[in-house]
PDB file of C-alpha atoms in Angstrom:
ATOM      1  CA  MET A  19     129.003 -29.659 126.223  1.00  0.00           C
ATOM      2  CA  SER A  20     128.666 -27.476 123.482  1.00  0.00           C
ATOM      3  CA  ALA A  21     129.871 -27.384 120.362  1.00  0.00           C
ATOM      4  CA  THR A  22     129.676 -23.658 120.153  1.00  0.00           C
ATOM      5  CA  PRO A  23     133.563 -21.563 121.927  1.00  0.00           C
ATOM      6  CA  PRO A  24     133.436 -20.840 124.869  1.00  0.00           C
ATOM      7  CA  LEU A  25     131.142 -17.957 125.925  1.00  0.00           C
ATOM      8  CA  ARG A  26     130.038 -15.546 128.624  1.00  0.00           C
ATOM      9  CA  LEU A  27     126.260 -14.464 129.172  1.00  0.00           C
ATOM     10  CA  ALA A  28     125.034 -12.876 131.480  1.00  0.00           C
ATOM     11  CA  ILE A  29     121.958 -14.087 133.387  1.00  0.00           C
ATOM     12  CA  THR A  30     119.722 -12.262 135.308  1.00  0.00           C
ATOM     13  CA  PRO A  31     117.131 -14.164 137.310  1.00  0.00           C
ATOM     14  CA  GLY A  32     114.409 -11.905 137.536  1.00  0.00           C
ATOM     15  CA  GLU A  33     112.217 -12.180 140.341  1.00  0.00           C
ATOM     16  CA  LEU A  34     113.963 -13.343 143.519  1.00  0.00           C
ATOM     17  CA  ALA A  35     110.535 -15.070 144.595  1.00  0.00           C
ATOM     18  CA  GLY A  36     109.933 -16.656 141.345  1.00  0.00           C
ATOM     19  CA  ILE A  37     111.319 -19.586 139.236  1.00  0.00           C
ATOM     20  CA  GLY A  38     113.776 -18.087 137.825  1.00  0.00           C
ATOM     21  CA  PRO A  39     116.868 -18.227 140.701  1.00  0.00           C
ATOM     22  CA  ASP A  40     115.540 -22.025 140.485  1.00  0.00           C
ATOM     23  CA  LEU A  41     116.060 -22.474 137.059  1.00  0.00           C
ATOM     24  CA  VAL A  42     119.684 -21.324 137.381  1.00  0.00           C
ATOM     25  CA  ILE A  43     120.649 -23.218 140.433  1.00  0.00           C
ATOM     26  CA  GLN A  44     119.312 -26.322 138.352  1.00  0.00           C
ATOM     27  CA  LEU A  45     121.404 -25.376 135.305  1.00  0.00           C
ATOM     28  CA  ALA A  46     124.810 -24.924 137.797  1.00  0.00           C
ATOM     29  CA  GLN A  47     124.446 -28.238 138.339  1.00  0.00           C
ATOM     30  CA  GLN A  48     125.589 -29.504 134.901  1.00  0.00           C
ATOM     31  CA  PRO A  49     128.494 -29.419 132.805  1.00  0.00           C
ATOM     32  CA  HIS A  50     128.887 -26.269 130.852  1.00  0.00           C
ATOM     33  CA  ASP A  51     131.772 -24.993 128.846  1.00  0.00           C
ATOM     34  CA  HIS A  52     130.396 -21.398 128.674  1.00  0.00           C
ATOM     35  CA  GLU A  53     130.563 -18.999 132.409  1.00  0.00           C
ATOM     36  CA  TRP A  54     127.131 -17.405 133.302  1.00  0.00           C
ATOM     37  CA  VAL A  55     127.457 -14.142 135.330  1.00  0.00           C
ATOM     38  CA  VAL A  56     124.091 -14.324 137.383  1.00  0.00           C
ATOM     39  CA  ILE A  57     123.612 -11.106 138.422  1.00  0.00           C
ATOM     40  CA  ALA A  58     121.950 -10.701 141.667  1.00  0.00           C
ATOM     41  CA  ASP A  59     122.453 -11.663 145.099  1.00  0.00           C
ATOM     42  CA  PRO A  60     124.536 -14.296 145.800  1.00  0.00           C
ATOM     43  CA  ASP A  61     123.053 -14.850 149.420  1.00  0.00           C
ATOM     44  CA  ALA A  62     119.520 -14.566 148.293  1.00  0.00           C
ATOM     45  CA  LEU A  63     120.846 -17.250 145.389  1.00  0.00           C
ATOM     46  CA  MET A  64     122.329 -19.371 148.583  1.00  0.00           C
ATOM     47  CA  ALA A  65     118.947 -19.090 151.000  1.00  0.00           C
ATOM     48  CA  ARG A  66     117.638 -21.150 147.204  1.00  0.00           C
ATOM     49  CA  ALA A  67     119.711 -22.731 146.655  1.00  0.00           C
ATOM     50  CA  LYS A  68     119.860 -24.317 150.923  1.00  0.00           C
ATOM     51  CA  THR A  69     115.969 -25.060 150.399  1.00  0.00           C
ATOM     52  CA  LEU A  70     116.300 -26.431 146.594  1.00  0.00           C
ATOM     53  CA  GLN A  71     119.377 -28.725 148.731  1.00  0.00           C
ATOM     54  CA  LEU A  72     121.245 -28.748 146.131  1.00  0.00           C
ATOM     55  CA  PRO A  73     125.186 -27.696 145.836  1.00  0.00           C
ATOM     56  CA  LEU A  74     126.581 -23.777 145.204  1.00  0.00           C
ATOM     57  CA  ASN A  75     129.669 -22.061 144.795  1.00  0.00           C
ATOM     58  CA  CYS A  76     129.323 -17.976 143.564  1.00  0.00           C
ATOM     59  CA  HIS A  77     132.818 -16.991 142.430  1.00  0.00           C
ATOM     60  CA  PRO A  78     132.486 -13.509 142.323  1.00  0.00           C
ATOM     61  CA  PHE A  79     132.824 -12.275 138.944  1.00  0.00           C
ATOM     62  CA  ASP A  80     136.263 -11.505 137.541  1.00  0.00           C
ATOM     63  CA  ALA A  81     136.241  -9.942 133.501  1.00  0.00           C
ATOM     64  CA  ASN A  82     140.293 -11.102 133.260  1.00  0.00           C
ATOM     65  CA  HIS A  83     139.485 -15.165 134.235  1.00  0.00           C
ATOM     66  CA  PHE A  84     137.619 -16.237 132.261  1.00  0.00           C
ATOM     67  CA  ARG A  85     135.452 -19.362 134.759  1.00  0.00           C
ATOM     68  CA  ALA A  86     133.435 -21.723 133.304  1.00  0.00           C
ATOM     69  CA  SER A  87     130.274 -22.827 134.792  1.00  0.00           C
ATOM     70  CA  GLY A  88     128.948 -25.767 135.696  1.00  0.00           C
ATOM     71  CA  LEU A  89     129.400 -28.854 138.581  1.00  0.00           C
ATOM     72  CA  GLY A  90     127.488 -26.810 141.400  1.00  0.00           C
ATOM     73  CA  ASN A  91     129.533 -23.637 140.659  1.00  0.00           C
ATOM     74  CA  ILE A  92     128.664 -19.876 138.933  1.00  0.00           C
ATOM     75  CA  SER A  93     130.136 -16.706 138.571  1.00  0.00           C
ATOM     76  CA  VAL A  94     128.028 -13.401 140.373  1.00  0.00           C
ATOM     77  CA  LEU A  95     128.079 -10.312 139.301  1.00  0.00           C
ATOM     78  CA  ALA A  96     126.766  -9.404 143.417  1.00  0.00           C
ATOM     79  CA  GLN A  97     124.436  -6.974 143.220  1.00  0.00           C
ATOM     80  CA  THR A  98     121.983  -6.551 146.778  1.00  0.00           C
ATOM     81  CA  ALA A  99     118.432  -6.605 146.932  1.00  0.00           C
ATOM     82  CA  THR A 100     116.241  -4.860 149.576  1.00  0.00           C
ATOM     83  CA  ALA A 101     114.296  -7.272 150.790  1.00  0.00           C
ATOM     84  CA  ALA A 102     114.006 -11.010 151.432  1.00  0.00           C
ATOM     85  CA  SER A 103     111.939 -12.225 149.247  1.00  0.00           C
ATOM     86  CA  PRO A 104     111.059 -16.460 150.222  1.00  0.00           C
ATOM     87  CA  PRO A 105     109.613 -18.560 147.572  1.00  0.00           C
ATOM     88  CA  GLY A 106     106.076 -17.305 146.134  1.00  0.00           C
ATOM     89  CA  GLU A 107     105.892 -14.077 148.758  1.00  0.00           C
ATOM     90  CA  ALA A 108     107.509 -10.810 146.245  1.00  0.00           C
ATOM     91  CA  SER A 109     108.261  -7.666 147.767  1.00  0.00           C
ATOM     92  CA  THR A 110     107.717  -4.243 146.227  1.00  0.00           C
ATOM     93  CA  ASP A 111     110.726  -3.004 148.482  1.00  0.00           C
ATOM     94  CA  ASN A 112     113.199  -5.681 145.645  1.00  0.00           C
ATOM     95  CA  ALA A 113     111.809  -3.454 142.417  1.00  0.00           C
ATOM     96  CA  ASN A 114     114.937  -1.235 142.105  1.00  0.00           C
ATOM     97  CA  TYR A 115     116.779  -3.925 142.510  1.00  0.00           C
ATOM     98  CA  LEU A 116     115.447  -6.119 139.394  1.00  0.00           C
ATOM     99  CA  LEU A 117     115.652  -2.959 137.837  1.00  0.00           C
ATOM    100  CA  LYS A 118     119.212  -2.799 138.647  1.00  0.00           C
ATOM    101  CA  CYS A 119     120.165  -6.304 138.173  1.00  0.00           C
ATOM    102  CA  LEU A 120     118.835  -5.464 134.362  1.00  0.00           C
ATOM    103  CA  ASP A 121     121.058  -2.053 133.850  1.00  0.00           C
ATOM    104  CA  ALA A 122     124.013  -3.816 134.795  1.00  0.00           C
ATOM    105  CA  ALA A 123     123.337  -6.923 132.736  1.00  0.00           C
ATOM    106  CA  ILE A 124     122.888  -3.966 130.190  1.00  0.00           C
ATOM    107  CA  ASP A 125     125.937  -2.131 130.805  1.00  0.00           C
ATOM    108  CA  GLY A 126     127.765  -5.053 130.552  1.00  0.00           C
ATOM    109  CA  CYS A 127     126.915  -6.586 127.368  1.00  0.00           C
ATOM    110  CA  GLN A 128     127.634  -2.581 125.723  1.00  0.00           C
ATOM    111  CA  GLN A 129     131.323  -3.091 127.385  1.00  0.00           C
ATOM    112  CA  GLN A 130     131.163  -5.924 125.593  1.00  0.00           C
ATOM    113  CA  LEU A 131     131.984  -8.040 128.352  1.00  0.00           C
ATOM    114  CA  PHE A 132     129.118 -10.740 127.745  1.00  0.00           C
ATOM    115  CA  SER A 133     128.385 -12.291 124.408  1.00  0.00           C
ATOM    116  CA  ALA A 134     124.344 -12.245 125.167  1.00  0.00           C
ATOM    117  CA  LEU A 135     121.656 -11.811 128.228  1.00  0.00           C
ATOM    118  CA  VAL A 136     119.234 -14.088 129.084  1.00  0.00           C
ATOM    119  CA  THR A 137     116.855 -12.725 131.420  1.00  0.00           C
ATOM    120  CA  GLY A 138     113.899 -14.734 133.602  1.00  0.00           C
ATOM    121  CA  PRO A 139     110.841 -13.277 134.106  1.00  0.00           C
ATOM    122  CA  LEU A 140     110.218 -10.750 136.289  1.00  0.00           C
ATOM    123  CA  ASN A 141     107.071 -10.013 138.513  1.00  0.00           C
ATOM    124  CA  LYS A 142     106.421  -7.190 135.911  1.00  0.00           C
ATOM    125  CA  HIS A 143     102.959  -6.129 138.709  1.00  0.00           C
ATOM    126  CA  ILE A 144     105.418  -5.867 141.557  1.00  0.00           C
ATOM    127  CA  ILE A 145     107.535  -3.317 140.028  1.00  0.00           C
ATOM    128  CA  ASN A 146     104.399  -1.221 139.234  1.00  0.00           C
ATOM    129  CA  ALA A 147     103.467  -1.269 142.075  1.00  0.00           C
ATOM    130  CA  ALA A 148     106.541   0.668 143.546  1.00  0.00           C
ATOM    131  CA  GLY A 149     105.864   2.863 141.264  1.00  0.00           C
ATOM    132  CA  ILE A 150     108.463   2.335 138.589  1.00  0.00           C
ATOM    133  CA  PRO A 151     106.318   2.416 135.467  1.00  0.00           C
ATOM    134  CA  PHE A 152     107.452  -1.030 133.326  1.00  0.00           C
ATOM    135  CA  SER A 153     105.570  -3.098 130.827  1.00  0.00           C
ATOM    136  CA  GLY A 154     108.730  -5.530 129.788  1.00  0.00           C
ATOM    137  CA  HIS A 155     112.007  -6.336 128.921  1.00  0.00           C
ATOM    138  CA  THR A 156     111.475  -5.378 125.564  1.00  0.00           C
ATOM    139  CA  GLU A 157     110.792  -2.293 126.272  1.00  0.00           C
ATOM    140  CA  TYR A 158     112.991  -1.653 128.859  1.00  0.00           C
ATOM    141  CA  LEU A 159     116.615  -2.547 127.178  1.00  0.00           C
ATOM    142  CA  ALA A 160     115.323  -0.743 124.056  1.00  0.00           C
ATOM    143  CA  GLU A 161     114.689   2.432 126.164  1.00  0.00           C
ATOM    144  CA  LYS A 162     117.879   1.616 127.684  1.00  0.00           C
ATOM    145  CA  THR A 163     120.273   1.007 124.852  1.00  0.00           C
ATOM    146  CA  ARG A 164     118.241   4.296 123.152  1.00  0.00           C
ATOM    147  CA  CYS A 165     117.022   1.341 119.692  1.00  0.00           C
ATOM    148  CA  LYS A 166     114.276   2.964 118.623  1.00  0.00           C
ATOM    149  CA  GLN A 167     112.881   0.055 116.392  1.00  0.00           C
ATOM    150  CA  VAL A 168     112.870  -3.393 118.178  1.00  0.00           C
ATOM    151  CA  VAL A 169     111.010  -6.835 116.661  1.00  0.00           C
ATOM    152  CA  MET A 170     110.668  -9.768 119.335  1.00  0.00           C
ATOM    153  CA  MET A 171     111.258 -12.574 118.131  1.00  0.00           C
ATOM    154  CA  LEU A 172     110.586 -15.970 119.591  1.00  0.00           C
ATOM    155  CA  ALA A 173     112.654 -19.169 118.650  1.00  0.00           C
ATOM    156  CA  SER A 174     113.477 -22.698 118.437  1.00  0.00           C
ATOM    157  CA  GLU A 175     115.109 -24.629 115.906  1.00  0.00           C
ATOM    158  CA  GLN A 176     112.163 -25.333 113.442  1.00  0.00           C
ATOM    159  CA  LEU A 177     109.938 -22.310 114.331  1.00  0.00           C
ATOM    160  CA  ARG A 178     110.652 -18.274 114.253  1.00  0.00           C
ATOM    161  CA  VAL A 179     107.653 -16.443 115.491  1.00  0.00           C
ATOM    162  CA  ALA A 180     107.939 -12.637 115.753  1.00  0.00           C
ATOM    163  CA  LEU A 181     105.165 -10.062 117.607  1.00  0.00           C
ATOM    164  CA  LEU A 182     103.817  -6.779 115.815  1.00  0.00           C
ATOM    165  CA  THR A 183     102.590  -5.561 118.985  1.00  0.00           C
ATOM    166  CA  THR A 184     104.402  -6.361 122.576  1.00  0.00           C
ATOM    167  CA  HIS A 185     102.860  -6.002 126.249  1.00  0.00           C
ATOM    168  CA  LEU A 186      99.431  -4.931 125.358  1.00  0.00           C
ATOM    169  CA  PRO A 187      96.324  -4.969 126.320  1.00  0.00           C
ATOM    170  CA  LEU A 188      94.220  -7.056 124.323  1.00  0.00           C
ATOM    171  CA  ARG A 189      91.275  -4.415 123.335  1.00  0.00           C
ATOM    172  CA  ASP A 190      94.678  -1.762 122.248  1.00  0.00           C
ATOM    173  CA  VAL A 191      96.131  -4.714 119.872  1.00  0.00           C
ATOM    174  CA  SER A 192      93.614  -3.311 116.537  1.00  0.00           C
ATOM    175  CA  ASP A 193      94.110   0.128 116.550  1.00  0.00           C
ATOM    176  CA  ALA A 194      98.661  -0.046 117.023  1.00  0.00           C
ATOM    177  CA  ILE A 195      98.622  -2.048 114.003  1.00  0.00           C
ATOM    178  CA  THR A 196      98.990   0.377 111.242  1.00  0.00           C
ATOM    179  CA  ALA A 197     100.759  -0.235 107.611  1.00  0.00           C
ATOM    180  CA  ASP A 198     103.643   2.036 108.861  1.00  0.00           C
ATOM    181  CA  SER A 199     104.346  -0.796 111.942  1.00  0.00           C
ATOM    182  CA  LEU A 200     103.855  -3.794 109.804  1.00  0.00           C
ATOM    183  CA  GLU A 201     106.031  -2.132 107.631  1.00  0.00           C
ATOM    184  CA  THR A 202     108.613  -1.651 109.933  1.00  0.00           C
ATOM    185  CA  VAL A 203     109.010  -4.588 111.547  1.00  0.00           C
ATOM    186  CA  ILE A 204     108.672  -6.923 108.564  1.00  0.00           C
ATOM    187  CA  THR A 205     111.930  -4.908 106.979  1.00  0.00           C
ATOM    188  CA  THR A 206     113.766  -5.459 110.438  1.00  0.00           C
ATOM    189  CA  LEU A 207     112.939  -9.165 111.017  1.00  0.00           C
ATOM    190  CA  ARG A 208     113.781  -9.554 107.153  1.00  0.00           C
ATOM    191  CA  GLY A 209     117.157  -7.957 107.798  1.00  0.00           C
ATOM    192  CA  GLU A 210     117.994  -9.738 111.038  1.00  0.00           C
ATOM    193  CA  LEU A 211     117.062 -13.125 109.784  1.00  0.00           C
ATOM    194  CA  LYS A 212     119.636 -12.157 106.694  1.00  0.00           C
ATOM    195  CA  ARG A 213     122.060 -10.947 109.708  1.00  0.00           C
ATOM    196  CA  TYR A 214     122.295 -13.656 112.335  1.00  0.00           C
ATOM    197  CA  PHE A 215     119.838 -16.538 110.659  1.00  0.00           C
ATOM    198  CA  CYS A 216     122.061 -16.198 107.295  1.00  0.00           C
ATOM    199  CA  THR A 217     118.467 -16.591 105.610  1.00  0.00           C
ATOM    200  CA  HIS A 218     119.122 -15.975 101.880  1.00  0.00           C
ATOM    201  CA  GLU A 219     115.853 -14.349 101.668  1.00  0.00           C
ATOM    202  CA  PRO A 220     113.857 -15.384 103.891  1.00  0.00           C
ATOM    203  CA  HIS A 221     110.231 -16.772 103.372  1.00  0.00           C
ATOM    204  CA  ILE A 222     107.794 -14.825 105.912  1.00  0.00           C
ATOM    205  CA  LEU A 223     104.243 -15.975 106.940  1.00  0.00           C
ATOM    206  CA  VAL A 224     101.883 -13.180 107.959  1.00  0.00           C
ATOM    207  CA  ALA A 225      98.838 -13.954 110.057  1.00  0.00           C
ATOM    208  CA  GLY A 226      95.953 -12.366 110.270  1.00  0.00           C
ATOM    209  CA  LEU A 227      94.178 -10.551 112.784  1.00  0.00           C
ATOM    210  CA  ASN A 228      90.986 -11.835 112.722  1.00  0.00           C
ATOM    211  CA  PRO A 229      89.384 -14.575 112.946  1.00  0.00           C
ATOM    212  CA  HIS A 230      89.506 -16.510 109.762  1.00  0.00           C
ATOM    213  CA  ALA A 231      91.835 -13.668 108.740  1.00  0.00           C
ATOM    214  CA  GLY A 232      88.484 -11.546 108.907  1.00  0.00           C
ATOM    215  CA  GLU A 233      86.280 -13.265 106.717  1.00  0.00           C
ATOM    216  CA  GLN A 234      86.268 -10.817 104.188  1.00  0.00           C
ATOM    217  CA  GLY A 235      85.535  -8.068 106.425  1.00  0.00           C
ATOM    218  CA  SER A 236      82.416  -9.813 107.787  1.00  0.00           C
ATOM    219  CA  MET A 237      85.062 -10.145 111.131  1.00  0.00           C
ATOM    220  CA  GLY A 238      87.020  -7.404 110.724  1.00  0.00           C
ATOM    221  CA  ARG A 239      88.766  -4.788 108.408  1.00  0.00           C
ATOM    222  CA  GLU A 240      92.234  -5.406 108.578  1.00  0.00           C
ATOM    223  CA  GLU A 241      93.498  -7.433 106.945  1.00  0.00           C
ATOM    224  CA  ILE A 242      91.578  -5.438 103.890  1.00  0.00           C
ATOM    225  CA  ASP A 243      92.697  -2.052 104.765  1.00  0.00           C
ATOM    226  CA  ILE A 244      95.956  -2.564 106.281  1.00  0.00           C
ATOM    227  CA  ILE A 245      97.983  -5.948 106.479  1.00  0.00           C
ATOM    228  CA  SER A 246      96.967  -7.310 102.821  1.00  0.00           C
ATOM    229  CA  PRO A 247      97.814  -4.054 101.364  1.00  0.00           C
ATOM    230  CA  THR A 248     100.967  -3.402 103.096  1.00  0.00           C
ATOM    231  CA  LEU A 249     102.237  -7.123 102.167  1.00  0.00           C
ATOM    232  CA  SER A 250     101.353  -6.188  98.414  1.00  0.00           C
ATOM    233  CA  THR A 251     103.206  -2.954  98.615  1.00  0.00           C
ATOM    234  CA  LEU A 252     106.804  -5.558 100.312  1.00  0.00           C
ATOM    235  CA  ARG A 253     105.968  -7.894  97.757  1.00  0.00           C
ATOM    236  CA  ASP A 254     107.138  -5.542  95.002  1.00  0.00           C
ATOM    237  CA  LYS A 255     110.074  -4.566  96.586  1.00  0.00           C
ATOM    238  CA  GLY A 256     111.475  -8.190  97.268  1.00  0.00           C
ATOM    239  CA  PHE A 257     110.468  -9.963  99.653  1.00  0.00           C
ATOM    240  CA  SER A 258     109.287 -12.751  99.935  1.00  0.00           C
ATOM    241  CA  LEU A 259     105.859 -13.190 102.304  1.00  0.00           C
ATOM    242  CA  GLU A 260     102.623 -15.021 102.997  1.00  0.00           C
ATOM    243  CA  GLY A 261      99.386 -14.372 103.792  1.00  0.00           C
ATOM    244  CA  PRO A 262      97.365 -13.071 105.815  1.00  0.00           C
TER     245      PRO A 262
END
């Protein structure tokens, strides 16, 4: 059991044919204090549970009644899939369904029905192949919430890693690195670490782009022309920075 006060958390399992539904069903077997509200097709979840030979009870989500999840029980905010998606057989017919699940989760978070959103992996190719431009959760959430500046951060108890660019082909990364974008991301990261992680003054290590941080320009000049000058400017403003 968790020492955290019971929370109501939204979960989108992601691609029906992928690993997301399996993880949700396996998670549901454990005891929890929190309410997991799974935004998905309940029939698809039940079919996957049968395949996994695991018990599962899908209870209709009731915003006025808190129901702790676990021991085979989850709350479900039902969405209807267009096509059956057996494991490993993703269908473009479900592209709109996948995004509707995300939209319902976003709406619930904005209405403060949920304390947080957990997203399972999506098959970006399936969505794009259906004619819907989609580069990833990060960009989609930003667009739907009209958030101009977002930073993706991967976090564990020991390490937090923020990204300057997201979901770009490797050949486009260098052109996307500018003094303005770097300063904006570091400034946002510093503020949010203070706000959400109670860090008085975060010490941020900034990696180089090129091998060996460019070897003084012999393997690329981004460190000399962009990264180092930007860090110097931010240090003058009181930021605790190291690198590249």
